[in-house]
Short mmCIF file of C-alpha atoms and ligand atoms in Angstrom, two decimals:
data_model
loop_
_atom_site.label_atom_id
_atom_site.label_comp_id
_atom_site.label_asym_id
_atom_site.label_seq_id
_atom_site.Cartn_x
_atom_site.Cartn_y
_atom_site.Cartn_z
CA MET V 263 -0.01 -0.02 -0.04
CA THR V 264 1.36 3.45 -0.92
CA THR V 265 0.88 6.20 1.67
CA ARG V 266 -0.43 9.41 0.19
CA LYS V 267 0.34 12.72 1.84
CA SER V 268 -2.60 15.13 1.94
CA ILE V 269 -2.17 18.26 0.10
CA ASP V 270 -0.20 21.10 1.51
CA VAL V 271 -2.37 24.17 1.79
CA SER V 272 0.35 26.65 2.07
CA SER V 273 0.90 26.30 -1.64
CA MET V 274 -2.69 26.92 -2.35
CA PRO V 275 -4.32 30.27 -3.74
CA SER V 276 -5.48 32.29 -0.72
CA VAL V 277 -9.05 31.49 0.43
CA PHE V 278 -9.74 34.52 2.64
CA VAL V 279 -11.40 33.74 5.72
CA LEU V 280 -13.34 36.34 7.58
CA PRO V 281 -16.15 37.46 5.48
CA GLN V 282 -15.72 41.01 4.43
CA LEU V 283 -18.08 43.61 3.41
CA LEU V 284 -17.67 44.38 -0.35
CA ASN V 285 -19.16 47.83 -0.09
CA ILE V 286 -19.41 50.85 2.47
CA TYR V 287 -22.80 51.76 3.83
CA SER V 288 -23.67 55.02 5.40
CA ALA V 289 -26.74 57.17 6.20
CA GLY V 290 -27.16 60.94 6.70
CA ARG V 291 -28.98 63.91 5.57
CA LEU V 292 -30.01 64.48 1.97
CA GLY V 293 -27.17 65.93 -0.09
CA MET V 294 -24.37 64.81 2.23
CA ALA V 295 -22.84 62.42 -0.29
CA HIS V 296 -19.97 62.86 -2.66
CA LYS V 297 -20.52 65.60 -5.15
CA ASN V 298 -20.11 63.21 -8.09
CA ALA V 299 -22.46 60.66 -6.53
CA ILE V 300 -25.34 59.28 -8.69
CA THR V 301 -28.79 60.04 -7.29
CA VAL V 302 -30.76 56.82 -7.01
CA ILE V 303 -34.47 57.05 -6.70
CA PRO V 304 -36.45 53.93 -5.92
CA VAL V 305 -39.94 54.16 -7.43
CA HIS V 306 -42.92 51.73 -6.97
CA GLN V 307 -45.64 51.36 -9.23
CA ALA V 308 -48.37 52.53 -6.83
CA ALA V 309 -46.28 55.71 -6.07
CA ASP V 310 -48.22 58.55 -4.65
CA ARG V 311 -47.31 61.31 -7.14
CA GLY V 312 -48.31 64.14 -4.80
CA ALA V 313 -45.70 62.77 -2.26
CA LEU V 314 -43.13 62.19 -4.83
CA LYS V 315 -43.61 65.68 -6.22
CA LYS V 316 -43.07 67.13 -2.84
CA GLU V 317 -39.70 65.28 -2.44
CA PHE V 318 -37.91 66.42 -5.53
CA ASP V 319 -36.93 69.70 -7.21
CA ALA V 320 -39.00 70.59 -10.35
CA GLU V 321 -36.51 69.39 -12.95
CA ILE V 322 -36.29 65.78 -11.38
CA TRP V 323 -39.95 65.71 -11.02
CA ASP V 324 -40.55 66.75 -14.69
CA ALA V 325 -38.00 64.22 -16.04
CA ILE V 326 -39.62 61.35 -13.96
CA GLU V 327 -43.17 62.49 -15.19
CA ALA V 328 -41.84 62.41 -18.93
CA GLN V 329 -40.48 58.93 -18.47
CA ARG V 330 -43.75 57.71 -17.03
CA LYS V 331 -46.04 59.32 -19.70
CA ASP V 332 -43.81 57.80 -22.55
CA HIS V 333 -43.98 54.30 -20.73
CA VAL V 334 -40.18 54.38 -20.87
CA PHE V 335 -40.00 53.70 -17.18
CA THR V 336 -42.62 51.71 -15.72
CA ALA V 337 -41.35 51.12 -12.24
CA ALA V 338 -41.62 47.29 -12.74
CA ALA V 339 -39.36 45.44 -10.42
CA GLY V 340 -35.82 45.39 -11.87
CA ALA V 341 -36.44 48.27 -14.27
CA THR V 342 -33.71 51.03 -14.23
CA ARG V 343 -33.49 54.13 -16.18
CA HIS V 344 -30.49 56.46 -16.21
CA LEU V 345 -31.14 60.25 -16.77
CA ARG V 346 -28.92 63.15 -16.90
CA ILE V 347 -30.66 66.33 -15.52
CA ASN V 348 -28.41 69.36 -15.90
CA ASP V 349 -25.06 68.03 -14.51
CA ARG V 350 -26.84 65.61 -12.20
CA ARG V 351 -26.82 61.88 -12.69
CA VAL V 352 -29.90 60.14 -11.67
CA ALA V 353 -31.01 56.48 -11.79
CA LEU V 354 -34.64 55.53 -11.49
CA ILE V 355 -35.13 51.95 -10.10
CA GLY V 356 -38.41 50.13 -10.12
CA LEU V 357 -39.72 48.36 -7.07
CA GLY V 358 -42.77 46.77 -8.66
CA ALA V 359 -46.18 46.71 -7.10
CA ASP V 360 -45.24 45.43 -3.82
CA SER V 361 -42.76 47.77 -2.30
CA ALA V 362 -42.49 45.58 0.96
CA ASP V 363 -41.36 42.49 -0.89
CA ARG V 364 -37.79 41.73 0.20
CA SER V 365 -36.90 40.21 -3.11
CA ASN V 366 -37.81 43.40 -4.97
CA LEU V 367 -36.03 45.54 -2.47
CA CYS V 368 -32.85 43.32 -2.61
CA TRP V 369 -32.98 43.61 -6.35
CA ALA V 370 -33.36 47.26 -6.30
CA GLY V 371 -30.32 47.40 -4.00
CA ALA V 372 -28.26 45.38 -6.30
CA LEU V 373 -29.22 47.75 -9.07
CA ALA V 374 -28.21 50.81 -7.01
CA ALA V 375 -24.75 49.18 -6.39
CA GLN V 376 -24.38 48.83 -10.14
CA ALA V 377 -25.41 52.51 -10.63
CA ALA V 378 -22.65 53.52 -8.06
CA ARG V 379 -20.12 51.39 -10.00
CA ASP V 380 -20.96 53.36 -13.19
CA SER V 381 -20.61 56.72 -11.57
CA SER V 382 -17.25 58.41 -11.41
CA SER V 383 -17.11 58.45 -7.66
CA SER V 384 -18.43 54.91 -7.19
CA THR V 385 -20.93 56.55 -4.90
CA ALA V 386 -24.58 56.52 -5.00
CA GLU V 387 -26.86 58.67 -2.79
CA ILE V 388 -30.09 56.81 -2.36
CA VAL V 389 -33.20 58.82 -1.66
CA ARG V 390 -36.54 58.03 -0.41
CA GLY V 391 -38.31 59.01 -3.65
CA SER V 392 -41.86 57.52 -3.54
CA ILE V 393 -41.38 55.33 -0.61
CA PRO V 394 -43.80 56.24 2.18
CA ALA V 395 -41.68 57.93 5.03
CA SER V 396 -42.81 54.97 7.41
CA ASP V 397 -41.46 52.32 5.02
CA TRP V 398 -38.09 53.98 4.04
CA LEU V 399 -36.16 52.46 6.97
CA GLN V 400 -36.96 48.82 6.05
CA THR V 401 -36.64 49.58 2.26
CA ALA V 402 -33.20 51.07 2.85
CA VAL V 403 -31.99 48.09 5.04
CA HIS V 404 -33.02 45.54 2.49
CA MET V 405 -31.57 47.60 -0.35
CA ALA V 406 -28.26 47.46 1.40
CA GLU V 407 -28.74 43.77 1.82
CA GLY V 408 -29.34 43.32 -1.93
CA ALA V 409 -26.35 45.56 -2.72
CA GLU V 410 -24.07 43.39 -0.74
CA LEU V 411 -25.44 40.14 -2.30
CA GLY V 412 -25.54 41.55 -5.74
CA SER V 413 -21.78 42.94 -5.55
CA PHE V 414 -20.34 39.40 -5.09
CA THR V 415 -18.15 37.98 -7.82
CA PHE V 416 -15.95 35.09 -7.83
CA GLN V 417 -12.97 35.76 -10.19
CA GLN V 418 -9.77 34.82 -8.13
CA TYR V 419 -8.84 32.22 -10.58
CA LYS V 420 -8.92 34.40 -13.52
CA ASN V 421 -5.76 36.44 -14.63
CA ASN V 422 -8.01 38.91 -16.38
CA PRO V 423 -11.13 39.32 -14.32
CA ASP V 424 -13.99 40.43 -16.46
CA SER V 425 -15.24 43.07 -14.01
CA PRO V 426 -12.82 44.01 -11.36
CA GLN V 427 -14.29 44.21 -7.78
CA THR V 428 -14.78 47.87 -6.87
CA ARG V 429 -15.82 49.03 -3.44
CA LYS V 430 -18.81 51.16 -3.85
CA ARG V 431 -20.32 53.71 -1.46
CA LEU V 432 -23.98 53.58 -0.68
CA HIS V 433 -25.31 56.53 1.19
CA PHE V 434 -29.04 56.56 2.19
CA ALA V 435 -30.53 59.84 2.70
CA PHE V 436 -32.90 60.39 5.76
CA ALA V 437 -34.71 63.59 6.31
CA ASP V 438 -35.29 62.59 9.99
CA GLU V 439 -32.12 62.23 11.76
CA SER V 440 -33.84 60.34 14.65
CA HIS V 441 -33.77 57.40 12.18
CA LEU V 442 -30.14 57.30 11.75
CA THR V 443 -29.28 55.31 14.78
CA THR V 444 -31.88 52.62 14.16
CA PHE V 445 -30.86 52.40 10.44
CA ASN V 446 -27.21 52.13 11.30
CA ARG V 447 -27.98 49.29 13.70
CA ALA V 448 -30.27 47.51 11.37
CA VAL V 449 -27.96 47.83 8.48
CA HIS V 450 -24.98 46.60 10.37
CA ASP V 451 -26.80 43.27 11.03
CA VAL V 452 -28.19 42.90 7.48
CA VAL V 453 -25.06 43.43 5.64
CA ARG V 454 -23.12 41.09 8.05
CA CYS V 455 -25.58 38.39 7.37
CA ALA V 456 -25.37 39.17 3.56
CA SER V 457 -21.68 38.95 3.69
CA ALA V 458 -21.67 35.62 5.45
CA ALA V 459 -23.98 34.49 2.70
CA ASN V 460 -21.36 35.67 0.27
CA PHE V 461 -18.72 33.94 2.24
CA ALA V 462 -20.59 30.65 1.86
CA ARG V 463 -20.92 31.29 -1.92
CA HIS V 464 -17.18 31.98 -1.97
CA LEU V 465 -16.13 28.71 -0.21
CA ALA V 466 -18.71 26.71 -2.39
CA ASN V 467 -17.34 28.14 -5.48
CA HIS V 468 -13.88 27.01 -4.86
CA PRO V 469 -12.81 24.02 -6.81
CA PRO V 470 -12.47 20.43 -5.24
CA ASN V 471 -8.65 20.38 -5.79
CA VAL V 472 -8.52 23.38 -3.39
CA ILE V 473 -11.26 22.76 -0.79
CA ASN V 474 -11.30 19.21 0.61
CA PRO V 475 -11.94 17.91 4.01
CA THR V 476 -8.26 18.76 5.21
CA THR V 477 -8.31 22.33 3.96
CA LEU V 478 -11.84 22.87 5.03
CA THR V 479 -10.85 22.00 8.43
CA GLN V 480 -8.18 24.61 8.41
CA ILE V 481 -10.39 27.22 7.10
CA CYS V 482 -12.89 26.60 9.79
CA ARG V 483 -10.15 26.71 12.53
CA GLN V 484 -8.95 30.20 11.08
CA LEU V 485 -12.50 31.47 10.88
CA ALA V 486 -13.26 30.52 14.48
CA LYS V 487 -10.05 32.19 15.59
CA GLN V 488 -10.97 35.37 13.82
CA CYS V 489 -14.66 35.83 14.73
CA GLY V 490 -14.72 34.11 18.17
CA LEU V 491 -16.43 30.88 17.60
CA ARG V 492 -15.29 27.74 19.25
CA CYS V 493 -14.02 25.00 16.75
CA THR V 494 -13.70 21.38 17.64
CA VAL V 495 -12.77 18.79 15.11
CA ILE V 496 -13.13 15.11 15.15
CA ASN V 497 -10.59 13.70 12.79
CA PHE V 498 -10.59 10.35 10.89
CA GLU V 499 -8.91 8.37 13.69
CA GLN V 500 -11.13 9.73 16.32
CA ALA V 501 -14.23 9.22 14.15
CA THR V 502 -13.15 5.59 13.64
CA ARG V 503 -12.74 5.02 17.35
CA LEU V 504 -16.22 6.49 17.91
CA SER V 505 -17.54 4.09 15.33
CA MET V 506 -18.92 6.80 12.95
CA GLY V 507 -19.27 4.29 10.16
CA GLY V 508 -21.21 6.53 7.94
CA LEU V 509 -18.61 9.22 7.83
CA CYS V 510 -15.58 7.03 7.81
CA SER V 511 -16.89 4.80 5.10
CA VAL V 512 -17.73 7.69 2.61
CA GLY V 513 -14.55 9.40 3.19
CA ARG V 514 -12.18 6.41 3.30
CA GLY V 515 -11.40 6.39 -0.58
CA SER V 516 -9.84 9.83 -0.47
CA PRO V 517 -6.36 10.70 0.72
CA ASN V 518 -8.17 13.78 2.31
CA LYS V 519 -9.62 11.97 5.13
CA PRO V 520 -13.07 12.91 6.42
CA ALA V 521 -13.80 14.91 9.50
CA MET V 522 -16.49 16.35 11.59
CA ILE V 523 -16.16 19.96 12.30
CA ILE V 524 -18.13 21.58 15.05
CA LEU V 525 -18.34 25.42 15.17
CA GLU V 526 -20.08 26.86 18.28
CA HIS V 527 -21.51 30.13 18.79
CA LYS V 528 -22.00 30.69 22.50
CA PRO V 529 -22.42 34.33 23.51
CA SER V 530 -22.01 35.10 27.17
CA SER V 531 -25.35 36.70 27.23
CA SER V 532 -27.08 33.76 25.87
CA ARG V 533 -30.35 32.65 27.36
CA SER V 534 -30.04 29.37 29.13
CA GLY V 535 -31.42 26.39 27.73
CA PRO V 536 -30.62 24.06 24.92
CA PRO V 537 -29.08 25.22 21.78
CA ILE V 538 -30.26 25.26 18.28
CA ALA V 539 -28.20 22.61 16.13
CA LEU V 540 -27.49 22.97 12.60
CA VAL V 541 -26.07 20.15 10.37
CA GLY V 542 -24.59 20.71 6.83
CA LYS V 543 -23.40 18.23 4.33
CA ALA V 544 -19.88 19.09 3.05
CA VAL V 545 -19.05 16.44 0.35
CA THR V 546 -16.26 18.45 -1.23
CA PHE V 547 -16.62 16.34 -4.27
CA ASP V 548 -19.00 13.58 -5.14
CA THR V 549 -17.92 11.27 -7.91
CA GLY V 550 -20.64 8.76 -6.62
CA GLY V 551 -17.99 6.46 -5.44
CA ILE V 552 -17.93 2.96 -6.83
CA SER V 553 -21.57 3.60 -7.99
CA ILE V 554 -19.90 6.23 -10.13
CA LYS V 555 -21.80 8.99 -11.72
CA PRO V 556 -21.93 9.70 -15.48
CA ALA V 557 -19.28 12.02 -16.68
CA ALA V 558 -21.48 14.88 -18.04
CA GLY V 559 -21.69 17.56 -15.45
CA MET V 560 -19.81 15.71 -12.80
CA GLY V 561 -17.71 18.84 -12.11
CA ARG V 562 -20.77 20.39 -10.61
CA MET V 563 -20.52 18.06 -7.84
CA LYS V 564 -18.03 20.42 -6.27
CA TYR V 565 -21.45 22.06 -5.07
CA ASP V 566 -22.06 18.95 -3.10
CA LYS V 567 -20.54 21.03 -0.02
CA CYS V 568 -23.21 23.81 -0.27
CA GLY V 569 -25.18 22.58 2.78
CA GLY V 570 -21.92 22.57 4.92
CA MET V 571 -20.89 26.09 3.51
CA ALA V 572 -24.35 27.48 4.43
CA VAL V 573 -23.80 26.17 7.96
CA ILE V 574 -20.49 27.68 8.05
CA GLY V 575 -21.90 30.87 6.87
CA VAL V 576 -24.65 30.91 9.57
CA ALA V 577 -21.96 30.38 12.16
CA ALA V 578 -20.00 33.33 10.88
CA ALA V 579 -23.09 35.44 10.73
CA ALA V 580 -24.18 34.46 14.29
CA ALA V 581 -20.78 35.60 15.55
CA MET V 582 -20.55 38.73 13.50
CA MET V 583 -24.17 39.79 14.46
CA ASN V 584 -23.44 38.67 18.09
CA LEU V 585 -26.88 36.85 18.11
CA PRO V 586 -27.91 36.13 21.73
CA ARG V 587 -28.48 32.41 20.95
CA HIS V 588 -26.48 29.37 21.56
CA VAL V 589 -25.99 27.77 18.01
CA VAL V 590 -24.07 24.52 17.41
CA CYS V 591 -23.13 23.97 13.69
CA VAL V 592 -21.91 20.49 12.67
CA ILE V 593 -20.15 19.96 9.37
CA PRO V 594 -19.51 16.48 8.44
CA THR V 595 -17.05 16.55 5.54
CA ALA V 596 -15.76 13.81 3.10
CA GLU V 597 -14.74 13.40 -0.52
CA ASN V 598 -16.59 10.56 -2.14
CA MET V 599 -13.86 9.00 -4.38
CA VAL V 600 -13.46 5.96 -6.47
CA ASP V 601 -10.41 3.97 -4.94
CA GLY V 602 -9.08 0.78 -3.75
CA GLU V 603 -9.88 1.81 -0.30
CA ALA V 604 -13.23 3.07 -1.22
CA TYR V 605 -16.44 1.60 0.50
CA ARG V 606 -18.46 -0.67 -1.77
CA PRO V 607 -22.11 -1.37 -2.65
CA GLY V 608 -22.90 -4.37 -0.44
CA ASP V 609 -20.92 -3.33 2.54
CA ILE V 610 -22.85 -3.31 5.71
CA ILE V 611 -21.74 -0.53 8.11
CA ARG V 612 -22.52 0.40 11.77
CA MET V 613 -23.43 3.97 12.32
CA TYR V 614 -22.57 6.18 15.28
CA ASN V 615 -25.97 5.41 16.96
CA SER V 616 -25.19 1.65 16.41
CA LYS V 617 -27.89 1.06 13.65
CA THR V 618 -26.70 -0.93 10.67
CA VAL V 619 -26.94 0.13 6.98
CA ASP V 620 -26.70 -2.16 4.02
CA VAL V 621 -25.02 0.04 1.38
CA THR V 622 -26.92 -0.34 -1.89
CA ASN V 623 -25.55 2.56 -3.64
CA THR V 624 -22.38 4.52 -2.81
CA ASP V 625 -23.69 7.55 -4.40
CA ALA V 626 -26.34 7.97 -1.66
CA GLU V 627 -23.44 9.19 0.61
CA GLY V 628 -24.80 12.36 2.00
CA ARG V 629 -27.25 10.65 4.32
CA LEU V 630 -24.57 8.53 5.67
CA ILE V 631 -22.30 11.42 6.86
CA LEU V 632 -25.28 13.42 7.90
CA ALA V 633 -26.65 10.59 9.97
CA ASP V 634 -23.59 10.26 12.16
CA ALA V 635 -23.45 14.19 12.58
CA ILE V 636 -27.10 14.18 13.49
CA SER V 637 -26.92 11.52 16.17
CA TYR V 638 -23.68 12.86 17.47
CA VAL V 639 -25.25 16.40 18.00
CA CYS V 640 -28.54 14.91 19.57
CA LYS V 641 -26.46 12.80 22.09
CA HIS V 642 -24.00 15.39 23.10
CA TYR V 643 -25.91 18.75 22.99
CA HIS V 644 -29.53 17.80 23.55
CA PRO V 645 -30.72 20.56 21.12
CA SER V 646 -34.19 22.22 21.21
CA ALA V 647 -34.15 21.61 17.36
CA VAL V 648 -31.97 20.14 14.67
CA VAL V 649 -32.00 21.58 11.14
CA ASP V 650 -29.89 19.88 8.47
CA LEU V 651 -29.19 21.35 4.87
CA ALA V 652 -27.98 19.18 2.34
CA THR V 653 -27.67 18.69 -1.48
CA LEU V 654 -29.08 15.21 -1.03
CA THR V 655 -31.05 14.06 -4.05
CA GLY V 656 -31.35 14.65 -7.81
CA GLY V 657 -35.06 13.90 -7.22
CA VAL V 658 -35.66 17.08 -5.43
CA VAL V 659 -34.21 18.98 -8.41
CA THR V 660 -36.77 17.25 -10.77
CA ALA V 661 -39.54 17.93 -8.40
CA LEU V 662 -38.99 21.49 -7.39
CA GLY V 663 -36.28 22.85 -9.63
CA GLY V 664 -34.38 25.91 -8.60
CA VAL V 665 -37.12 27.66 -6.99
CA TYR V 666 -37.94 25.89 -3.71
CA ALA V 667 -35.90 23.72 -1.67
CA GLY V 668 -37.51 20.43 -0.28
CA LEU V 669 -38.45 20.49 3.46
CA MET V 670 -39.11 17.43 5.57
CA ALA V 671 -39.70 17.54 9.32
CA ASN V 672 -41.00 15.52 12.18
CA ASP V 673 -42.48 18.43 13.79
CA ASP V 674 -45.30 20.79 12.27
CA ALA V 675 -44.41 23.93 14.27
CA LEU V 676 -40.76 23.69 13.28
CA ALA V 677 -41.75 23.23 9.61
CA GLU V 678 -43.99 26.30 9.76
CA GLN V 679 -41.29 28.34 11.35
CA LEU V 680 -38.92 27.41 8.76
CA ILE V 681 -41.32 28.04 5.91
CA GLY V 682 -42.05 31.52 7.30
CA ALA V 683 -38.34 32.42 7.77
CA GLY V 684 -37.91 31.22 4.09
CA ARG V 685 -40.64 33.43 2.80
CA ALA V 686 -39.09 36.45 4.74
CA ALA V 687 -35.65 35.68 3.40
CA ASP V 688 -36.69 34.99 -0.17
CA GLU V 689 -35.47 31.58 0.06
CA LEU V 690 -38.39 29.26 -0.31
CA LEU V 691 -39.17 26.01 1.11
CA TRP V 692 -41.85 23.40 0.17
CA ARG V 693 -42.89 20.59 2.55
CA LEU V 694 -42.81 16.94 1.48
CA PRO V 695 -44.46 14.36 3.66
CA LEU V 696 -42.53 11.79 5.89
CA ASN V 697 -45.45 9.32 6.23
CA PRO V 698 -44.19 6.16 8.08
CA ARG V 699 -45.62 4.12 5.27
CA TYR V 700 -42.51 5.18 3.31
CA ARG V 701 -40.22 3.43 5.65
CA LYS V 702 -40.49 0.18 3.93
CA LEU V 703 -38.90 1.55 0.90
CA LEU V 704 -35.63 1.22 3.05
CA ASP V 705 -36.23 -2.26 4.42
CA SER V 706 -33.08 -4.47 4.02
CA PRO V 707 -33.02 -8.14 4.18
CA HIS V 708 -29.50 -8.15 5.98
CA ALA V 709 -29.39 -4.89 8.00
CA ASP V 710 -31.58 -2.39 9.74
CA MET V 711 -31.94 -0.40 6.45
CA VAL V 712 -30.62 0.05 3.06
CA ASN V 713 -29.08 3.56 2.23
CA SER V 714 -30.96 3.73 -1.08
CA GLY V 715 -34.21 1.83 -2.11
CA ASP V 716 -35.89 1.70 -5.52
CA ARG V 717 -36.68 4.63 -7.71
CA GLU V 718 -39.65 5.79 -5.80
CA ALA V 719 -39.75 9.02 -3.79
CA HIS V 720 -36.10 9.69 -3.57
CA PRO V 721 -36.21 12.90 -1.72
CA ILE V 722 -38.50 11.32 0.98
CA GLN V 723 -36.31 8.16 1.18
CA GLY V 724 -33.50 10.70 2.16
CA GLY V 725 -35.65 12.23 4.96
CA ILE V 726 -37.08 8.89 6.16
CA PHE V 727 -33.32 7.65 6.39
CA LEU V 728 -32.20 10.66 8.28
CA GLN V 729 -35.04 10.49 10.71
CA GLU V 730 -33.81 7.19 12.04
CA PHE V 731 -30.91 9.06 13.55
CA VAL V 732 -32.55 11.77 15.35
CA THR V 733 -33.29 11.24 19.07
CA ALA V 734 -36.88 10.47 19.71
CA GLY V 735 -38.64 13.73 20.85
CA THR V 736 -36.26 16.13 19.19
CA PRO V 737 -37.88 18.35 16.63
CA TRP V 738 -35.91 18.06 13.54
CA ALA V 739 -36.14 19.30 9.85
CA HIS V 740 -34.28 18.43 6.73
CA LEU V 741 -33.77 20.94 3.89
CA ASP V 742 -32.89 19.09 0.58
CA ILE V 743 -31.24 22.08 -1.28
CA ALA V 744 -29.97 20.17 -4.25
CA GLY V 745 -31.83 22.33 -6.76
CA VAL V 746 -31.31 25.72 -5.23
CA SER V 747 -27.61 25.54 -4.03
CA TYR V 748 -26.24 26.78 -7.26
CA LEU V 749 -27.75 28.90 -9.87
CA LYS V 750 -27.65 28.21 -13.59
CA GLU V 751 -28.52 31.84 -14.54
CA ASP V 752 -28.88 35.24 -12.98
CA TYR V 753 -31.65 35.53 -10.37
CA ARG V 754 -32.37 39.20 -9.85
CA TYR V 755 -29.86 40.19 -7.22
CA LEU V 756 -27.81 36.92 -7.40
CA LYS V 757 -25.37 36.25 -10.23
CA GLY V 758 -25.65 32.80 -11.81
CA LEU V 759 -23.47 29.94 -12.80
CA GLN V 760 -22.28 29.79 -9.19
CA ALA V 761 -23.29 28.91 -5.61
CA SER V 762 -26.20 30.63 -4.36
CA GLY V 763 -25.53 30.78 -0.56
CA PHE V 764 -28.91 29.38 0.01
CA GLY V 765 -29.77 28.78 3.66
CA VAL V 766 -27.79 31.40 5.28
CA ARG V 767 -30.30 34.27 5.33
CA LEU V 768 -33.14 31.78 5.84
CA ILE V 769 -31.57 30.19 8.93
CA ILE V 770 -30.57 33.47 10.56
CA GLU V 771 -34.20 34.61 10.11
CA PHE V 772 -35.36 31.25 11.67
CA ILE V 773 -33.02 31.73 14.64
CA LYS V 774 -34.08 35.24 15.23
CA SER V 775 -37.80 34.19 14.94
CA ARG V 776 -37.29 31.80 17.81
CA GLY V 777 -36.62 34.78 20.15
N1 LIG F 1939 -24.98 14.95 -4.37
C1 LIG F 1939 -26.04 14.15 -4.91
C2 LIG F 1939 -27.25 14.82 -5.19
C3 LIG F 1939 -27.31 16.07 -6.15
C4 LIG F 1939 -27.83 15.67 -7.42
C5 LIG F 1939 -27.02 17.20 -5.79
C6 LIG F 1939 -27.90 16.84 -8.37
C7 LIG F 1939 -26.98 18.23 -6.76
C8 LIG F 1939 -27.52 18.03 -8.02
C9 LIG F 1939 -26.28 12.96 -4.06
O1 LIG F 1939 -25.24 12.44 -3.27
C10 LIG F 1939 -26.67 11.82 -5.03
O2 LIG F 1939 -25.87 11.27 -5.53
N2 LIG F 1939 -27.94 11.59 -4.84
C11 LIG F 1939 -28.52 10.38 -5.71
C12 LIG F 1939 -29.04 9.31 -4.77
C13 LIG F 1939 -29.34 8.10 -5.38
C14 LIG F 1939 -28.09 7.31 -5.58
C15 LIG F 1939 -30.21 7.38 -4.17
C16 LIG F 1939 -29.45 10.91 -6.53
O3 LIG F 1939 -30.35 11.68 -6.13
O4 LIG F 1939 -29.45 10.59 -7.64
MN1 LIG F 1940 -23.89 11.12 -4.33
ZN1 LIG F 1941 -23.75 13.86 -2.74
#
């Protein structure tokens, strides 16, 4: 047997660790921005023209009116119109009919950042425009969120980036100075959460020759040090001793051995009581193993770590936002390879909770590493709820496409909370049933269960499998994010052909909603 050394990370391109803000956000009185700033005016379709008229000097008002009359600018969500009025540069941005819709607001923010980039000072002064005064605070906050998400690019492997990253200044104008403190506090949190989502996208975009279980462990250690998280790692030897048969079997075929990374956010002010546990699948590359995948599109299986990256993003966000909640994030990580040491179809393995699994398909690997992580976190942390995020099945892509993630849960209240948080964050969830009648799909003649049954109800088989590893009485939910974890094309404020960061904003919203 040859011994292979794992990869030396010091020779790798830098993977920056602490998520950084891409833009600078400020607020102040009208007219305080840079003199070359572009003026951004958000307009919604039901705009009260009287109010709008009061806000602006006559020239701008006339120009907006002319645009409207000619139907050049309809204020539909995503519409932008650049005008030059005397020597002022103005961008009108449409908010659509529903000016409270977070997706519309984020989109408008992304377009405002784009307008800033086009201006000579990289600065935009964003004014209230037709937004009712009582809504302006929330509008501005979510425009900042969208600006941060919309500014993200991933070009560090290009010698000639198509569009160099420029740091933009977005200045929000408030007539009422008493709103400034509230705005500054809210924007601080929302852009940190967005930058954590960008960080999750950044990690997920990296290729599998750079991010593997070994390097991911180092990145998490460094992240923890920088933002005050506790990081514990169960390495391959320890996992073997703990009899984590799922994690160890899946990762055995790679020279970069599997690990279980635990990132803990425990603020001193946290309410006592059990933590919230999050578990994220981080298969840094999924060849399918001996049950190998077809060649076409296999490179996209670098995104099989997206659940884990989202959970790392949540840990970073929780720390940067200093959320007053104890959150335990578990990231089982492995590389599913074809190799002489790889696990085989036909193997029977014993899991951490001592149940046995008859491996019928080495490509159904995600559930095996998640199962050990779920039973580990239940046993050692007694969480009030467990939520796992995983790119688990192609079946969920077939069923729900790129719009909704699949949600399965053993608890209705938890499911409802997650669906609500998803709606608020514009990261949508659709629930699938976990009826016990599906359990027979996993029956095995030789072991407690198979890891993959026949063709029926694949996403639900995944959920039913994982449920076997949740301690009885613990509310648990499974988010199958295979369809939403990376985008094939641009979506409003997210650039496509790359990881979406799905889950970070949703889970932060969820944690906040639990009080
Ligand atoms: N990582 C894949 C699921 C996946 C598919 C993610 C497409 C993103 C896009 C997972 O490990 C897998 O291979 N699932 C198999 C399971 C099957 C063998 C039971 C699937 O869904 O085909
Ligand atoms: Mn697989
Ligand atoms: Zn996979």
